Coordinates of C-alpha atoms and ligand atoms in Angstrom, one line a residue:
X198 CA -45.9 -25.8 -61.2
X199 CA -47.0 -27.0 -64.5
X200 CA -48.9 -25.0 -67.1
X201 CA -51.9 -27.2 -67.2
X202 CA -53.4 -27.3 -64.1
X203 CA -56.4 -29.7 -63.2
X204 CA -59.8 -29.3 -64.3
X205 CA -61.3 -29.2 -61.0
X206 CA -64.4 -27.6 -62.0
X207 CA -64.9 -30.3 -65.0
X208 CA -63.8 -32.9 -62.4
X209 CA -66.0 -32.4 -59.3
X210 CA -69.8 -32.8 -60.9
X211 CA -68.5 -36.0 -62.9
X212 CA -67.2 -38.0 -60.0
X213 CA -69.7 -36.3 -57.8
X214 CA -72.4 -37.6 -60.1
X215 CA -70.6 -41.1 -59.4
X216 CA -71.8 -41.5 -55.8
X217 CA -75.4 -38.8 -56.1
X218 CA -77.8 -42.0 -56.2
X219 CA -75.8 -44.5 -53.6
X220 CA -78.4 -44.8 -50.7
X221 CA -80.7 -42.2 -52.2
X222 CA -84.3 -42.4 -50.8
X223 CA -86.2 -41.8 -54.1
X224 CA -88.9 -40.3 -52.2
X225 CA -87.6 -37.4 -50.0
X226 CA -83.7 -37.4 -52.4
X227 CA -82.4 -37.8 -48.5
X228 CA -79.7 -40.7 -47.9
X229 CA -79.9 -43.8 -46.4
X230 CA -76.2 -44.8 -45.2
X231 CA -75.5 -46.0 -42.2
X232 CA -72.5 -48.0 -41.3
X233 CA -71.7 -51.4 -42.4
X234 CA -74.6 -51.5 -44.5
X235 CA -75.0 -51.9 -48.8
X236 CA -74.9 -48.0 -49.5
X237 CA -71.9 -47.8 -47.8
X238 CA -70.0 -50.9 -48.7
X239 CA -70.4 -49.8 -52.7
X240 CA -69.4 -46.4 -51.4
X241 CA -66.0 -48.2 -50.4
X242 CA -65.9 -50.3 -53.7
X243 CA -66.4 -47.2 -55.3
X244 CA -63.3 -45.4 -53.3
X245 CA -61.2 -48.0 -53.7
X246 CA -61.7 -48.4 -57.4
X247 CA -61.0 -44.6 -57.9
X248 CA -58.2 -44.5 -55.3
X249 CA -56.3 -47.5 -57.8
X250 CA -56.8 -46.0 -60.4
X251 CA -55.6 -42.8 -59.2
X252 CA -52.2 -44.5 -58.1
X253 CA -52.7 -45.8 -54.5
X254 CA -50.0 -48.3 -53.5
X255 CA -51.9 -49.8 -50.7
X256 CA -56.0 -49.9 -49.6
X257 CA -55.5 -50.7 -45.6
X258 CA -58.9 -51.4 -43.6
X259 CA -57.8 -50.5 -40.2
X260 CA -59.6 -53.7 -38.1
X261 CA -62.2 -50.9 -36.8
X262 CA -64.4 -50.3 -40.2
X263 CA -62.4 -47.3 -41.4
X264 CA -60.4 -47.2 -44.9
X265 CA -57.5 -45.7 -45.6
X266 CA -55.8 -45.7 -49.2
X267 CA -52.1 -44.7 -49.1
X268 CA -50.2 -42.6 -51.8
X269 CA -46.9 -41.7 -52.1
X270 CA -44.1 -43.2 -50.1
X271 CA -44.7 -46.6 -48.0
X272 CA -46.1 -44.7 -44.6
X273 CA -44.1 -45.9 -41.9
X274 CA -42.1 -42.6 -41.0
X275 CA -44.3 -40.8 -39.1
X276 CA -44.9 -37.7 -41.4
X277 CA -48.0 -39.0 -43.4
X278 CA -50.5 -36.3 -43.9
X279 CA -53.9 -38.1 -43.6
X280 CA -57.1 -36.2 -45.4
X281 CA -60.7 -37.7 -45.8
X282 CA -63.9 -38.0 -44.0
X283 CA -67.0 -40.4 -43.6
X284 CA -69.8 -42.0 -45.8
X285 CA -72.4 -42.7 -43.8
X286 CA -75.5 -40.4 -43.0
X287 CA -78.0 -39.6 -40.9
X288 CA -81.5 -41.1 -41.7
X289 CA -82.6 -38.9 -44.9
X290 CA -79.3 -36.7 -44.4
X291 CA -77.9 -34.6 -46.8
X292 CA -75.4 -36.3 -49.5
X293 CA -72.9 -33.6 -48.5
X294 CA -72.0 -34.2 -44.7
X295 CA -69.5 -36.9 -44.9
X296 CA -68.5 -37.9 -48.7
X297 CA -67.7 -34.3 -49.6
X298 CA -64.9 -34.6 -47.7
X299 CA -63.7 -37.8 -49.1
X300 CA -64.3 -36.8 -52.9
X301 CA -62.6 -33.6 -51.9
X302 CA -59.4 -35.3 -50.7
X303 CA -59.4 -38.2 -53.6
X304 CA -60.0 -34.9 -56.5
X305 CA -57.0 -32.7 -54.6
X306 CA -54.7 -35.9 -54.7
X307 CA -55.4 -36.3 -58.2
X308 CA -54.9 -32.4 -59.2
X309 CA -51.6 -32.6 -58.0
X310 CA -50.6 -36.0 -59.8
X311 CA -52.2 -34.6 -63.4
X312 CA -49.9 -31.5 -62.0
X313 CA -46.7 -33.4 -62.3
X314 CA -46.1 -33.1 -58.6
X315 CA -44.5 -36.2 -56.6
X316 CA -45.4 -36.8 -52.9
X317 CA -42.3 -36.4 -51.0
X318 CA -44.5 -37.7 -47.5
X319 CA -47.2 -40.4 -47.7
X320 CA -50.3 -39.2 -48.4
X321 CA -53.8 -40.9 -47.4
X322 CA -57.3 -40.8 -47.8
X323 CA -59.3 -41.6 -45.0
X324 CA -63.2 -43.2 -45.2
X325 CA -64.5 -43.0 -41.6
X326 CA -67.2 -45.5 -40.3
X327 CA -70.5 -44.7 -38.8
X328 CA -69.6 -41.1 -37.7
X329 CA -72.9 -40.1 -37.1
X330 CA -73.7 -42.9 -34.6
X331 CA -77.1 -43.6 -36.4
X332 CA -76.9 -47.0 -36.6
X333 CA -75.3 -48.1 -34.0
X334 CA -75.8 -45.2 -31.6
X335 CA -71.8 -43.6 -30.6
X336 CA -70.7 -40.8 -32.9
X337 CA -67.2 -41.1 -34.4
X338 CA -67.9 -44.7 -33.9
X339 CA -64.4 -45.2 -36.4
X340 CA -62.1 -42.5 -35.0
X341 CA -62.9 -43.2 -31.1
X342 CA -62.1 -47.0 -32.0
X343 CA -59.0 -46.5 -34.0
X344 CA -57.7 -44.2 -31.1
X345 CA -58.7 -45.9 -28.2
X346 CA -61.2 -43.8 -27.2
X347 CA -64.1 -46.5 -27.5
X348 CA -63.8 -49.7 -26.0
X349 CA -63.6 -52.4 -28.1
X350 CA -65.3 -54.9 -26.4
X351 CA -67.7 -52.3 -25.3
X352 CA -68.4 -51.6 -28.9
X353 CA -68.4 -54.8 -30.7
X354 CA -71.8 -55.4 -27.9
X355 CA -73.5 -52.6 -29.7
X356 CA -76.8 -53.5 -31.3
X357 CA -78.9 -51.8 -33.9
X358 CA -82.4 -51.4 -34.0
X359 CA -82.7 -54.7 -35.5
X360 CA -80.8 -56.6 -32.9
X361 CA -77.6 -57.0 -34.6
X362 CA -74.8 -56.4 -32.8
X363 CA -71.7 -54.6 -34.1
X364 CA -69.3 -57.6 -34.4
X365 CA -72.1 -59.2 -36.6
X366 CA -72.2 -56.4 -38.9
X367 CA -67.9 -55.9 -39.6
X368 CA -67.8 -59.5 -39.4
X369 CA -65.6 -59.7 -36.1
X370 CA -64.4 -58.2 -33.3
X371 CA -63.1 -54.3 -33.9
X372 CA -58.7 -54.2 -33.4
X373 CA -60.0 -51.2 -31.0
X374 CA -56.8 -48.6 -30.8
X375 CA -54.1 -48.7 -33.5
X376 CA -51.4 -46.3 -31.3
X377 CA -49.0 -47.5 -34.6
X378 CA -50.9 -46.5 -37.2
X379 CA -51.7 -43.4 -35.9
X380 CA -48.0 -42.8 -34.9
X381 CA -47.7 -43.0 -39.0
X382 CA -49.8 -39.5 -39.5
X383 CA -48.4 -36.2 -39.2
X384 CA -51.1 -34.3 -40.0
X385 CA -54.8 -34.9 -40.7
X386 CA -57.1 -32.4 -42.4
X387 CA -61.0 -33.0 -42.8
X388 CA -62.9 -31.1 -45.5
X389 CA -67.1 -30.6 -43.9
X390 CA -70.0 -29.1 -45.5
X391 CA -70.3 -26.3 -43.5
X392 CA -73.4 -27.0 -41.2
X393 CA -74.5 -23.5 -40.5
X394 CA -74.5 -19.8 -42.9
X395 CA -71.6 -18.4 -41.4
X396 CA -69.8 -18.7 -45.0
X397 CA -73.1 -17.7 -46.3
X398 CA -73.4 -14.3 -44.4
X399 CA -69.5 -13.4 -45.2
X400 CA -69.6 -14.1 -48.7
X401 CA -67.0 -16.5 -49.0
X402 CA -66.7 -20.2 -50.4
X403 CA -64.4 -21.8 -47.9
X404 CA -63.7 -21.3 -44.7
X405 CA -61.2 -22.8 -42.0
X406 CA -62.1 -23.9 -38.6
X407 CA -60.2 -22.4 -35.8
X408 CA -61.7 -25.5 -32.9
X409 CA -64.9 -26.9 -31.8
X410 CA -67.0 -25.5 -28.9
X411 CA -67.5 -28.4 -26.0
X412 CA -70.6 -29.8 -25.8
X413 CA -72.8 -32.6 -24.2
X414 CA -76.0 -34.6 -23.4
X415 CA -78.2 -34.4 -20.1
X416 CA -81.3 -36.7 -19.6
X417 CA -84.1 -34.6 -17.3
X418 CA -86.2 -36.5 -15.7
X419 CA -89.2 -34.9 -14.7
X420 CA -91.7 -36.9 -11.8
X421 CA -94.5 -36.1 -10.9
X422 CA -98.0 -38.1 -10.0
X423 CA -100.5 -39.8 -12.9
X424 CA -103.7 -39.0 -12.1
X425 CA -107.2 -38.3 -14.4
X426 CA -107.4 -35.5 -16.3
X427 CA -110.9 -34.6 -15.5
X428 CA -111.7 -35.2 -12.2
X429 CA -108.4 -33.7 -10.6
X430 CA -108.4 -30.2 -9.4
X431 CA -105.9 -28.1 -10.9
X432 CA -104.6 -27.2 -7.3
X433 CA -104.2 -30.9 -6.7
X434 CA -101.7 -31.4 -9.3
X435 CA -98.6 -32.4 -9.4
X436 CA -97.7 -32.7 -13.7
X437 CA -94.1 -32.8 -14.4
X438 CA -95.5 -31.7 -17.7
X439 CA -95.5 -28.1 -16.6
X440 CA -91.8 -28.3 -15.2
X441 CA -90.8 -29.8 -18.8
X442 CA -92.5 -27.2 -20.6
X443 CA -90.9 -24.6 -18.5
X444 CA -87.7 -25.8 -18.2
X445 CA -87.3 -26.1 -22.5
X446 CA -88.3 -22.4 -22.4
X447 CA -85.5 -21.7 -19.8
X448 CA -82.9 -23.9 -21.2
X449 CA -83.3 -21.7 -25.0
X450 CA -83.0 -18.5 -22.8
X451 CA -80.2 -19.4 -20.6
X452 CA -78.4 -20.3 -23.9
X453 CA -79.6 -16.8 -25.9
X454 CA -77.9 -14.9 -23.0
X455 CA -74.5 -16.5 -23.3
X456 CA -74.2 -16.6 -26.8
X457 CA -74.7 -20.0 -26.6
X458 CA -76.9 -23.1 -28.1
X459 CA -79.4 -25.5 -25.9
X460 CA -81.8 -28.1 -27.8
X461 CA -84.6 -30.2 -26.5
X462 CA -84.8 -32.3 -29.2
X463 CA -86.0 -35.8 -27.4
X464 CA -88.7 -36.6 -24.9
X465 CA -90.5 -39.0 -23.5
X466 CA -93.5 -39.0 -21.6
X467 CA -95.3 -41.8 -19.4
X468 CA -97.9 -43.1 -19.6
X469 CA -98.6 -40.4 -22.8
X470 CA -102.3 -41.1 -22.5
X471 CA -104.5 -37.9 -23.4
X472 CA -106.8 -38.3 -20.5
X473 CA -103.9 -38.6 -18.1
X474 CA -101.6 -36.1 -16.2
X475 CA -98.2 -37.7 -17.1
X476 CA -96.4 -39.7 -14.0
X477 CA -93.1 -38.5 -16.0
X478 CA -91.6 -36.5 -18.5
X479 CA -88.3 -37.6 -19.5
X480 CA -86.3 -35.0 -22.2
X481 CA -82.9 -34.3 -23.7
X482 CA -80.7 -31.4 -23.0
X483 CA -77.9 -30.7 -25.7
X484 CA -76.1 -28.0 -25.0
X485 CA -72.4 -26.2 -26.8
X486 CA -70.9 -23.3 -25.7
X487 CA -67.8 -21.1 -26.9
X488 CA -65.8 -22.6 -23.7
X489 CA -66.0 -25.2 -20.9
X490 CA -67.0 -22.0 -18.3
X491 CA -69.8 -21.2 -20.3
X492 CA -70.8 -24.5 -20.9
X493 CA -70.9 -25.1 -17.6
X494 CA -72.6 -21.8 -16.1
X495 CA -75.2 -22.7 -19.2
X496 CA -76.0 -26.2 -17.4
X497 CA -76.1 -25.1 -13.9
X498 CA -78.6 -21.8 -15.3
X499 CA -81.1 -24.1 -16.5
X500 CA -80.8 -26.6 -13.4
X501 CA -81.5 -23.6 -11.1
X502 CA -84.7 -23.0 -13.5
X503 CA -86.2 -26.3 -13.4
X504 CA -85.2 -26.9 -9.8
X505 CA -87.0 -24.2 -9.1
X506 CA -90.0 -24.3 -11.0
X507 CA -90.0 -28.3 -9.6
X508 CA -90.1 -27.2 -6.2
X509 CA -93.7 -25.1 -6.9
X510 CA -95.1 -28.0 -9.4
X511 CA -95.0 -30.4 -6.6
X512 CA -92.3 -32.4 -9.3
X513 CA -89.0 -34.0 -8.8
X514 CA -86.3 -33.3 -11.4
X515 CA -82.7 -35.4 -11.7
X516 CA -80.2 -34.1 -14.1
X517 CA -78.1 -37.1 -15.3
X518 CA -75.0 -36.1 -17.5
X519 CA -75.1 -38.7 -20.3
X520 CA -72.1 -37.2 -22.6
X521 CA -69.3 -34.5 -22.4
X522 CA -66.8 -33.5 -25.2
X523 CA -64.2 -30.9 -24.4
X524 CA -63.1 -28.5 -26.4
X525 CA -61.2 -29.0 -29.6
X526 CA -58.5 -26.4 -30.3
X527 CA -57.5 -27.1 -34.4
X528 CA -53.2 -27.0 -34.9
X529 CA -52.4 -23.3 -35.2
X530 CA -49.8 -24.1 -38.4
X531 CA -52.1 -25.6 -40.1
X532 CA -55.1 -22.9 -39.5
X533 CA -52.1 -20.7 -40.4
X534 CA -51.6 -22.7 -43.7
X535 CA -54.9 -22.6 -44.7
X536 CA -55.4 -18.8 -43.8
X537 CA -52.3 -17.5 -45.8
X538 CA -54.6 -18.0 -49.0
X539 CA -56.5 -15.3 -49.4
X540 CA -59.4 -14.3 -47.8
X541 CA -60.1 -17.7 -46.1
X542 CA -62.3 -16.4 -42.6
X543 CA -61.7 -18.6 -39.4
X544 CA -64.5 -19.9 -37.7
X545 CA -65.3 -22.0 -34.6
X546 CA -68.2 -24.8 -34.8
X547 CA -70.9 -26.4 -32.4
X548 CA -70.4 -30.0 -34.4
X549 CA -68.4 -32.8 -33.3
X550 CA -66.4 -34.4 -36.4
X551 CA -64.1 -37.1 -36.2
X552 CA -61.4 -34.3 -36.9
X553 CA -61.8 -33.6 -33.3
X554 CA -61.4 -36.9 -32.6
X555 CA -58.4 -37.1 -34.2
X556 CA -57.2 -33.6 -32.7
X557 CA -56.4 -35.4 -29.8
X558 CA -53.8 -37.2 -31.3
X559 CA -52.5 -35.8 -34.5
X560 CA -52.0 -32.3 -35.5
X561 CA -55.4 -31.6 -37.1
X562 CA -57.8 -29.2 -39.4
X563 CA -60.9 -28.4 -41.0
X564 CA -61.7 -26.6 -43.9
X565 CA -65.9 -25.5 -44.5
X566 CA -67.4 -25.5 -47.6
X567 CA -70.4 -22.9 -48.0
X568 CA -73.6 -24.2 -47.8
X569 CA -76.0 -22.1 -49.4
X570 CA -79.3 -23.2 -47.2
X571 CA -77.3 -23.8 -44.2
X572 CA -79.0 -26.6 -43.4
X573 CA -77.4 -29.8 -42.7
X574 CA -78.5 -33.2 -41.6
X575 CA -81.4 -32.7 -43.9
X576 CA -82.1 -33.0 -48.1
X577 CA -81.7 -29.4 -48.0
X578 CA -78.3 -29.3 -47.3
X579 CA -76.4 -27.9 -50.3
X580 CA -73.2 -26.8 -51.7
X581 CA -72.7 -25.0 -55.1
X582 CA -70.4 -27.3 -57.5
X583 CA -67.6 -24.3 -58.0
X584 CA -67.6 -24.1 -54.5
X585 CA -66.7 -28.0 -53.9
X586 CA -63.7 -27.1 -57.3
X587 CA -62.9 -24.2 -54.7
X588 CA -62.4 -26.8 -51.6
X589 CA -60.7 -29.6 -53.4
X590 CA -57.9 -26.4 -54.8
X591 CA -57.2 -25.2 -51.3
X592 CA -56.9 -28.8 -50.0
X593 CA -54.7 -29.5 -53.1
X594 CA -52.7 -26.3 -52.2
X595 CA -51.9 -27.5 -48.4
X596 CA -51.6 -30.4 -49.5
X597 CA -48.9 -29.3 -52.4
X598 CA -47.6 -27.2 -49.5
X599 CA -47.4 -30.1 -46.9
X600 CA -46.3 -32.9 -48.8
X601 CA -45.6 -32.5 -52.4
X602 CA -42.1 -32.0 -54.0
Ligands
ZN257 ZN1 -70.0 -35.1 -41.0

């Protein structure tokens, strides 16, 4: 090791400060960036400009909207370690979900370069697209493409809210699954905002994840029989309204009992007139649980509930699964890695990331940055500046570790 190590903590605000107003809603300070749009194309200019100047041989757009610049040896032998994340946000999101991860990685790669170390494996930077699935509606819309687990054809028929289909917006059809690309990586490791006060509560600044629980999407639909708010008898009703309102109560105390976490975050209701009882009620389940049993015993708890209640409102209820992600068990070496620094907790996490996308394929790992508010997905998610320094030097260290002579 050299004697004059990178200023990280000089280093992160400055090229942090690069990127702060890029999509920036003046208004509420929460971002606008969503996938294939302006914020996020001058995001990639930006990435690419620092990524050359920073020594990258090769800037390869992978056909599917992600970005990856190469360092190091030409990547063709199979032992590439891949780092990065995504740009784009949810509507008025938080700056840190996403690019933290990609500043991260560009700032470790750098550290060691100003270090005097050479990259004995290829080394890449990864910039996801349209992770979040706000704009085009599939989460990981990037790393289910790249490995096959999105059909392309399927995908490039996606529309926006405006109409325009994905193929409009990348300009073509996506490549869909690149089985020799990703036969280049050896290792990929994501660095996340941590979306929750675990980190917080244990009084540490980073933190590695050990998997991510499964979770999933069920649509409820609730029937029942319109009818006029003032002239029909209480007795007489049938309001799907009441099996709805029971069932959300049901679903967040089925969930409390295991340990685990149930959301009715959507509904819809028909005709949603105030003089009406409704015909229907239509609401989203998402529920995550520590395992697949408990995910499942979670489910079938709050089926039983609104089954139930159904039956003495007079309502009909269908449960339709719309979305199920296994569990994601991170690479033990690499948990291991990251753990032999000191004092680095392990902790499992209720979010999907492309990193579990990725799992599937390549040995992969996160690493959490403390959020003080734990909020995410908001303008109130934060992260202290010496904790971002203290995530870009334990990537840098893995990194060093994993690839670096
Ligand atoms: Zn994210």
């Amino acid at each position: 090791m050299t004697s004059n190590p990178f200023p990280v903590h000089t280093w992160f605000p400055r090229l942090w400060a690069e990127i702060a107003p890029i999509g920036r809603d003046p208004g509420t300070g929460g971002y606008l960036r969503y996938g294939f749009t302006d914020p996020v194309r001058e995001l990639e200019r930006w990435f690419r400009g620092v990524a050359e100047a920073d020594g990258a041989h090769a800037i390869e757009p992978d056909g599917n909207g992600n970005l990856i610049a190469w360092y190091g040896p030409p990547p063709e032998r199979g032992d590439a370690v891949l780092l990065g994340s995504h740009f784009d946000s949810v509507p008025y999101g938080g700056g840190y979900d996403g690019p933290l991860g990609i500043v991260s990685a560009l700032l470790a790669i750098r550290a060691l370069r100003h270090e005097g170390r050479e990259f004995r494996r290829p080394v890449g930077v990864v910039a996801f697209a349209e992770e979040e699935g706000s704009r085009f509606g599939v989460p990981c819309l990037g790393s289910r493409l790249l490995t096959g687990a999105l059909d392309p054809a399927r995908a490039a028929a996606l529309t926006d809210s405006a109409g325009v289909s994905l193929a409009e917006a990348m300009g073509g059809r996506p490549a869909g699954a690149r089985p020799e690309l990703l036969g280049r990586i050896g290792a990929f490791v994501e660095l996340h905002v941590e979306q929750g006060r675990a980190l917080v509560d244990l009084g540490a600044p980073v933190g590695v994840a050990s998997g991510i629980w499964p979770h999933g999407r069920w649509r409820l639909d609730f029937d029942g029989e319109a009818n006029h708010a003032g002239t029909t008898r209480m007795a007489d009703r049938r309001d799907p309204m009441l099996t709805y309102a029971f069932t959300v109560l049901a679903a967040n105390k089925e969930a409390r009992l295991r340990g685990a976490h149930a959301t009715v975050g959507r509904v819809e209701v028909e005709p949603n007139a105030t003089n009406a009882i409704p015909a229907r009620v239509r609401g989203w389940l998402d529920a995550r649980a520590a395992d697949a049993g408990t995910l499942e015993a979670l489910v079938e708890g709050v089926r039983a509930k609104a089954a139930d209640r159904a039956s003495r409102d007079g309502t009909n209820l269908t449960v339709t699964r719309e979305s199920l992600s296994p569990p994601v068990e991170f690479d033990g070496g690499l948990v291991k890695a990251f753990r032999l620094a000191e004092g680095v907790p392990v902790l499992p996490t209720a979010a999907g990331h492309d990193a579990g996308i990725l799992a599937e394929h390549v040995p992969t790992a996160m690493l959490f940055v403390r959020n003080p508010t734990g909020v995410s997905h908001s303008p109130a998610e934060a992260a202290e500046d010496d904790d971002c320094a203290e995530g870009v030097r334990r990537l840098a260290d893995l990194l060093a570790q994993l690839a670096a002579g």
